[in-house]
PDB file of C-alpha atoms in Angstrom:
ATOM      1  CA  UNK A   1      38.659  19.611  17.303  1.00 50.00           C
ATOM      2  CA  UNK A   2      37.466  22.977  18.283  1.00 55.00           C
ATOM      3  CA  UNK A   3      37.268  25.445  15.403  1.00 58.00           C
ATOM      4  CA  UNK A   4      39.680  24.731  12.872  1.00 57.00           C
ATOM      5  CA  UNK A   5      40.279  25.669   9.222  1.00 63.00           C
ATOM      6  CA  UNK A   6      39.984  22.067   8.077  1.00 58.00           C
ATOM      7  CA  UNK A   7      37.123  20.559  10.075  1.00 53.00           C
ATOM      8  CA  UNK A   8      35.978  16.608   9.912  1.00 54.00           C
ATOM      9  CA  UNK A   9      33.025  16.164   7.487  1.00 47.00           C
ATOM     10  CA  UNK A  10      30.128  15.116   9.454  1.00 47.00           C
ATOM     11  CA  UNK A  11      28.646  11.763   9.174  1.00 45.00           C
ATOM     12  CA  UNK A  12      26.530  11.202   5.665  1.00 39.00           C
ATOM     13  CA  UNK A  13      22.413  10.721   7.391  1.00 41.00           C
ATOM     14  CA  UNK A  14      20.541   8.078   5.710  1.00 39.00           C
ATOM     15  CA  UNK A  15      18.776   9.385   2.179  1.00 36.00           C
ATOM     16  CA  UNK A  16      15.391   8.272   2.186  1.00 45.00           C
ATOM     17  CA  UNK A  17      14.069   6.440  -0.769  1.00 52.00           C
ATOM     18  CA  UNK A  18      11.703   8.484  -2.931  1.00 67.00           C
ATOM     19  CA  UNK A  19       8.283   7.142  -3.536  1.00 76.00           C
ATOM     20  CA  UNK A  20       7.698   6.464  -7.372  1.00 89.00           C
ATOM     21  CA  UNK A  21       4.772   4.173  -8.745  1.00 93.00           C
ATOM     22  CA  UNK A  22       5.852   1.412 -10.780  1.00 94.00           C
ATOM     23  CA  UNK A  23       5.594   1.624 -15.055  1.00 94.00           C
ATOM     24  CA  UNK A  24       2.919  -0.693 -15.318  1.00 95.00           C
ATOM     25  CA  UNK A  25       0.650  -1.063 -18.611  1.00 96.00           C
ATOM     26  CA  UNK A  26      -2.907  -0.994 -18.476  1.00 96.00           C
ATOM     27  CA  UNK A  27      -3.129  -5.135 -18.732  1.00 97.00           C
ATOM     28  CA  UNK A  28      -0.695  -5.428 -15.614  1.00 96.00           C
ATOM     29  CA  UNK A  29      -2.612  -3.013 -13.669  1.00 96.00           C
ATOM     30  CA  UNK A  30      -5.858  -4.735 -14.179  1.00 95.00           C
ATOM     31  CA  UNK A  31      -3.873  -8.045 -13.309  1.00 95.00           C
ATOM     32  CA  UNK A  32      -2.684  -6.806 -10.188  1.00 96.00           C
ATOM     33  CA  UNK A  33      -5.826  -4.316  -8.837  1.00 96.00           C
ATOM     34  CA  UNK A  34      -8.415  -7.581  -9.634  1.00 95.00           C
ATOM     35  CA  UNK A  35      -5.789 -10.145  -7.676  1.00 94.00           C
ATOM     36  CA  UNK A  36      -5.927  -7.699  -4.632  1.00 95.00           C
ATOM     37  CA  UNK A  37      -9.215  -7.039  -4.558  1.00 96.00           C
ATOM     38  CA  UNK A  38     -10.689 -10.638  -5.364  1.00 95.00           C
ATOM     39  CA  UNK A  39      -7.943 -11.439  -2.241  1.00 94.00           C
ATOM     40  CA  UNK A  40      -9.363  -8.709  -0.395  1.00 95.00           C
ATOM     41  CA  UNK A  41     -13.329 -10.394  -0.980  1.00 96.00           C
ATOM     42  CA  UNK A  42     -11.957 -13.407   0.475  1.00 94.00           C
ATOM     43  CA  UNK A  43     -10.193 -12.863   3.619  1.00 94.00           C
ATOM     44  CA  UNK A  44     -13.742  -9.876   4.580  1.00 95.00           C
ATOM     45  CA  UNK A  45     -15.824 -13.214   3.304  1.00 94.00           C
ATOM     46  CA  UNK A  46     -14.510 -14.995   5.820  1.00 92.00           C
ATOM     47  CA  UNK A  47     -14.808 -12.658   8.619  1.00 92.00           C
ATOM     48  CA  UNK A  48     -17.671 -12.347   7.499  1.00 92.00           C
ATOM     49  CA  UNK A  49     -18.698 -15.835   8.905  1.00 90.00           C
ATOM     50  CA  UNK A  50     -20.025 -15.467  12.407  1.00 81.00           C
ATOM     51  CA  UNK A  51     -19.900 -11.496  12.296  1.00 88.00           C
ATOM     52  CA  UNK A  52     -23.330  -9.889  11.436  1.00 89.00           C
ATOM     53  CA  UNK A  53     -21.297  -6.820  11.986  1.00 93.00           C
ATOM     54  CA  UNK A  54     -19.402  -6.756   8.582  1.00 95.00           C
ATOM     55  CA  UNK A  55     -21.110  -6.629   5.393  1.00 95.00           C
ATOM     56  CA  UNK A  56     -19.376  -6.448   2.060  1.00 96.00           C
ATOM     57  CA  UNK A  57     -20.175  -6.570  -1.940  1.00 96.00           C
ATOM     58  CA  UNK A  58     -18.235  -6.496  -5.154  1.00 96.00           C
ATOM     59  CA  UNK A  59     -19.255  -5.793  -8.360  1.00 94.00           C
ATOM     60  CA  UNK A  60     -17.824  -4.165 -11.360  1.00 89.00           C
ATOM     61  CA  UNK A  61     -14.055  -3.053  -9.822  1.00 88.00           C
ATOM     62  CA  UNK A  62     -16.021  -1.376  -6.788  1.00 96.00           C
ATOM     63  CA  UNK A  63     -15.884  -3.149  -3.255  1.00 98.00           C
ATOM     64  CA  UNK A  64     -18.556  -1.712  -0.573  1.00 98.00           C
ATOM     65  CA  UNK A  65     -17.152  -3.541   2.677  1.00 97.00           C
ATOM     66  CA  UNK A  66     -19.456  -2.328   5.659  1.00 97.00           C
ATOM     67  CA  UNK A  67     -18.791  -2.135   9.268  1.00 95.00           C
ATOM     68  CA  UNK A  68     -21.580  -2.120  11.829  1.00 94.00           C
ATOM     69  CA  UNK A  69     -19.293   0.038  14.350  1.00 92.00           C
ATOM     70  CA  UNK A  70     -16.821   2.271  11.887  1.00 94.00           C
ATOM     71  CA  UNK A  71     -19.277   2.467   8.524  1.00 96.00           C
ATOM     72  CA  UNK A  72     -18.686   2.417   4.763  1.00 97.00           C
ATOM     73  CA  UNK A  73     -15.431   1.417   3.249  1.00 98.00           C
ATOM     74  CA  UNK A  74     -15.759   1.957  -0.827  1.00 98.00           C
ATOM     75  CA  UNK A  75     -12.092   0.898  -2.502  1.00 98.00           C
ATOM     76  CA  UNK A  76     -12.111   0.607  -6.464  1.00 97.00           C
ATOM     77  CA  UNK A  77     -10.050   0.652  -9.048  1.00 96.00           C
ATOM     78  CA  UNK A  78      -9.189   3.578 -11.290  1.00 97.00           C
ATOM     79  CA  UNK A  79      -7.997   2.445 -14.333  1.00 96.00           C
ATOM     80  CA  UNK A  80      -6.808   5.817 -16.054  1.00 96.00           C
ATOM     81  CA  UNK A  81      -4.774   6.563 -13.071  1.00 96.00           C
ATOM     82  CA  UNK A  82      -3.451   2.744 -12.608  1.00 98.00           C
ATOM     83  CA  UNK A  83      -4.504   3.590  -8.707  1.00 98.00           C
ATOM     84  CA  UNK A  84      -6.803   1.703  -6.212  1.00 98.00           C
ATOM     85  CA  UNK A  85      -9.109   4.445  -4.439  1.00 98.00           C
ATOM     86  CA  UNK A  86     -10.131   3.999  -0.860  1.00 98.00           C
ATOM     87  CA  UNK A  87     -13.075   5.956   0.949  1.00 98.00           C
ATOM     88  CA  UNK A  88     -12.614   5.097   4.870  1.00 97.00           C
ATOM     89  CA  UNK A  89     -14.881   6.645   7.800  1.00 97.00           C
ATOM     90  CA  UNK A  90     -11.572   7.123   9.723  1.00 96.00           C
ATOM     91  CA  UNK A  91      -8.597   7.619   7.675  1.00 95.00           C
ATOM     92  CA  UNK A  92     -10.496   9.610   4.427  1.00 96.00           C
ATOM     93  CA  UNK A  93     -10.100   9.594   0.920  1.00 98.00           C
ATOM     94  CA  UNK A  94      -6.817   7.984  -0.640  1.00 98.00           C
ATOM     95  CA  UNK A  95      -5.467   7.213  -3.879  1.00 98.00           C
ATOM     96  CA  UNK A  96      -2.729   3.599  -4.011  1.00 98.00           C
ATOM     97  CA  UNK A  97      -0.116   3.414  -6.602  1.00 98.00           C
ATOM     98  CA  UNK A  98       1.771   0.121  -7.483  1.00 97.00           C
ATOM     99  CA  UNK A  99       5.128   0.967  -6.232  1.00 96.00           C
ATOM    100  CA  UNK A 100       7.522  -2.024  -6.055  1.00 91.00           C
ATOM    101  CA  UNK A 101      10.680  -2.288  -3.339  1.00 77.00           C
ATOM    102  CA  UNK A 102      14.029  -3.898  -4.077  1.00 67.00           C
ATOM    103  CA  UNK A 103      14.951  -3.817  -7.640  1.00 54.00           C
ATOM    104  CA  UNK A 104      17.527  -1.789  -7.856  1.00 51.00           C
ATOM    105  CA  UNK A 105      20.469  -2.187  -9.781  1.00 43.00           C
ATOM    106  CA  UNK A 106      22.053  -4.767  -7.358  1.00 46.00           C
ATOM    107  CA  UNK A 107      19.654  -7.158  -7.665  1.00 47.00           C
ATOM    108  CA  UNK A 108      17.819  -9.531 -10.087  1.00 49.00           C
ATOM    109  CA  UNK A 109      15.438  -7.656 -12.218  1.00 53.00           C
ATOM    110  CA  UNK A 110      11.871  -9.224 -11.033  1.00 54.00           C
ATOM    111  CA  UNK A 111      13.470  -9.990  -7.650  1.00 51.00           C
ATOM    112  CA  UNK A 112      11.524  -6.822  -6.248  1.00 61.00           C
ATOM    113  CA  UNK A 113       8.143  -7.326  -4.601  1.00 80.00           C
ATOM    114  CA  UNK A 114       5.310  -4.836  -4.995  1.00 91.00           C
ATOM    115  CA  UNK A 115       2.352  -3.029  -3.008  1.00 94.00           C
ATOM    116  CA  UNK A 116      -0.106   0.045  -3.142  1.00 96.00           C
ATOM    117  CA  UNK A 117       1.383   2.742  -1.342  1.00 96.00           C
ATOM    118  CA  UNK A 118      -0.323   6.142  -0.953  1.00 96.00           C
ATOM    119  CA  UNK A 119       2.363   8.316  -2.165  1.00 95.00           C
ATOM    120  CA  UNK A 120       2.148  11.122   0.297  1.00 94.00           C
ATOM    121  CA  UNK A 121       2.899   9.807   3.339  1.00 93.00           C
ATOM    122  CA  UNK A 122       4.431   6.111   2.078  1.00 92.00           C
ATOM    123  CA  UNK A 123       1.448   4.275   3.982  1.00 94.00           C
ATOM    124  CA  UNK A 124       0.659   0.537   2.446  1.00 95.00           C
ATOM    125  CA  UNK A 125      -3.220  -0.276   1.854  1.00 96.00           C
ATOM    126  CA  UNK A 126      -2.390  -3.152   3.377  1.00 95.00           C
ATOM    127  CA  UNK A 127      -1.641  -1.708   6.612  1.00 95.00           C
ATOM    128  CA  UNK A 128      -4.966   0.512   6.111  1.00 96.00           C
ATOM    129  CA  UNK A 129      -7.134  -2.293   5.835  1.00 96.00           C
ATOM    130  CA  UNK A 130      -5.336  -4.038   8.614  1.00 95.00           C
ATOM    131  CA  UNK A 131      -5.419  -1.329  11.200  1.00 95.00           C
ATOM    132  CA  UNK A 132      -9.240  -0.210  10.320  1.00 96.00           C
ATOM    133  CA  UNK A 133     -10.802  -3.085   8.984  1.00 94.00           C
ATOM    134  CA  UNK A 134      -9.342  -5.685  10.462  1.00 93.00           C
ATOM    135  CA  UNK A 135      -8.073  -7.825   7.550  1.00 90.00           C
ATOM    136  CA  UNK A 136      -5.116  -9.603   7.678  1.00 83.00           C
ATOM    137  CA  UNK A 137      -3.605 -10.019   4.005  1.00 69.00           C
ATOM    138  CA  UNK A 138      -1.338  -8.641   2.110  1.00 53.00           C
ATOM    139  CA  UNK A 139       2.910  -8.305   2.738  1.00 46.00           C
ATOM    140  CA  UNK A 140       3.889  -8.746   6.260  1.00 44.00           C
ATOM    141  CA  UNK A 141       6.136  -6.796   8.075  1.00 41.00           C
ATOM    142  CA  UNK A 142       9.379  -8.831   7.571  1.00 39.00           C
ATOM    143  CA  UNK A 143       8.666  -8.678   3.479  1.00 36.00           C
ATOM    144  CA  UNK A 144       9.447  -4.832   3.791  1.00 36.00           C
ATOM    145  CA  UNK A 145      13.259  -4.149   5.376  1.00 37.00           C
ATOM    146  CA  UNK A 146      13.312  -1.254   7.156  1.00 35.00           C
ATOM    147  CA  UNK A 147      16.169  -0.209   4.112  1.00 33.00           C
ATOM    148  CA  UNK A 148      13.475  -0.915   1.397  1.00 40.00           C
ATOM    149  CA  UNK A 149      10.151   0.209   3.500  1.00 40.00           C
ATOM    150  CA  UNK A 150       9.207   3.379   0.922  1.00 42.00           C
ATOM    151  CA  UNK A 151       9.314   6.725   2.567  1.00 41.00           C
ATOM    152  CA  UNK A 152       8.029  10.581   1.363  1.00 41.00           C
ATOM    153  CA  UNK A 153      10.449  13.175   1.273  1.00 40.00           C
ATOM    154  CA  UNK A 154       8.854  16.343   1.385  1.00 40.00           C
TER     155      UNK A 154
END
């Protein structure tokens, strides 16, 4: 209809979901930063095998993971902030939260599922360490809907 007084309303777009780290106590945090990293020590471990290229160490909450061709990767945890850290030779500093995806109020409560996301742009360290490093690990693909995948607003 061409300019009227009562016009259609347009289409509703898609909200996207705002980022928020998950309330997680101290103890939980620990829990799940250690599980990721000792995880993480296994799957470079074994690439290690038959690669003189990739180096890595773990001590104390601090993981030195060290690639002949890219460099240094340094990820720890930092417990005040309840974040993983990551130093990468491509991608920079960045700071992971625990943010879990799809437990809202129409679903089971502890039916969600959970990752570090860097808040800013809604990127998984998952993906990070799969795209640089090389690792595979973490939540696939099909474990994050396109509906629940977190996104920024800005």
């Amino acid at each position: 209809m061409p300019d009227t007084s009562d016009p259609q309303p347009k289409e509703s777009e898609p909200h996207e979901q705002d980022v928020q780290p998950a309330d997680i106590t101290y103890e939980e945090f620990h829990s799940l930063a250690d599980a990721y990293l000792e995880e993480l020590l296994q799957r470079v471990e074994k690439m290690q095998e038959g690669n003189e290229g990739i180096d890595v160490e773990y001590s104390a909450g601090v993981m030195t993971i060290e690639l002949a061709d890219k460099g240094s990767y340094v990820i720890n945890k930092q417990p005040p902030n309840k974040q993983i850290w990551l130093s990468s030779p491509i991608s920079g500093p960045k700071r992971f939260d625990w943010v879990v995806v799809g437990e809202s109020m129409n679903q089971k409560e502890g039916s969600g599922s959970g990752e570090w996301v860097y808040l800013r742009d809604g990127s998984r360290l998952s993906d990070l360490l799969r795209k640089e490093v090389g690792v595979e690990f973490g939540l696939g693909e099909e474990a994050w809907e396109s509906e629940q995948r977190p996104t920024v607003t800005e």
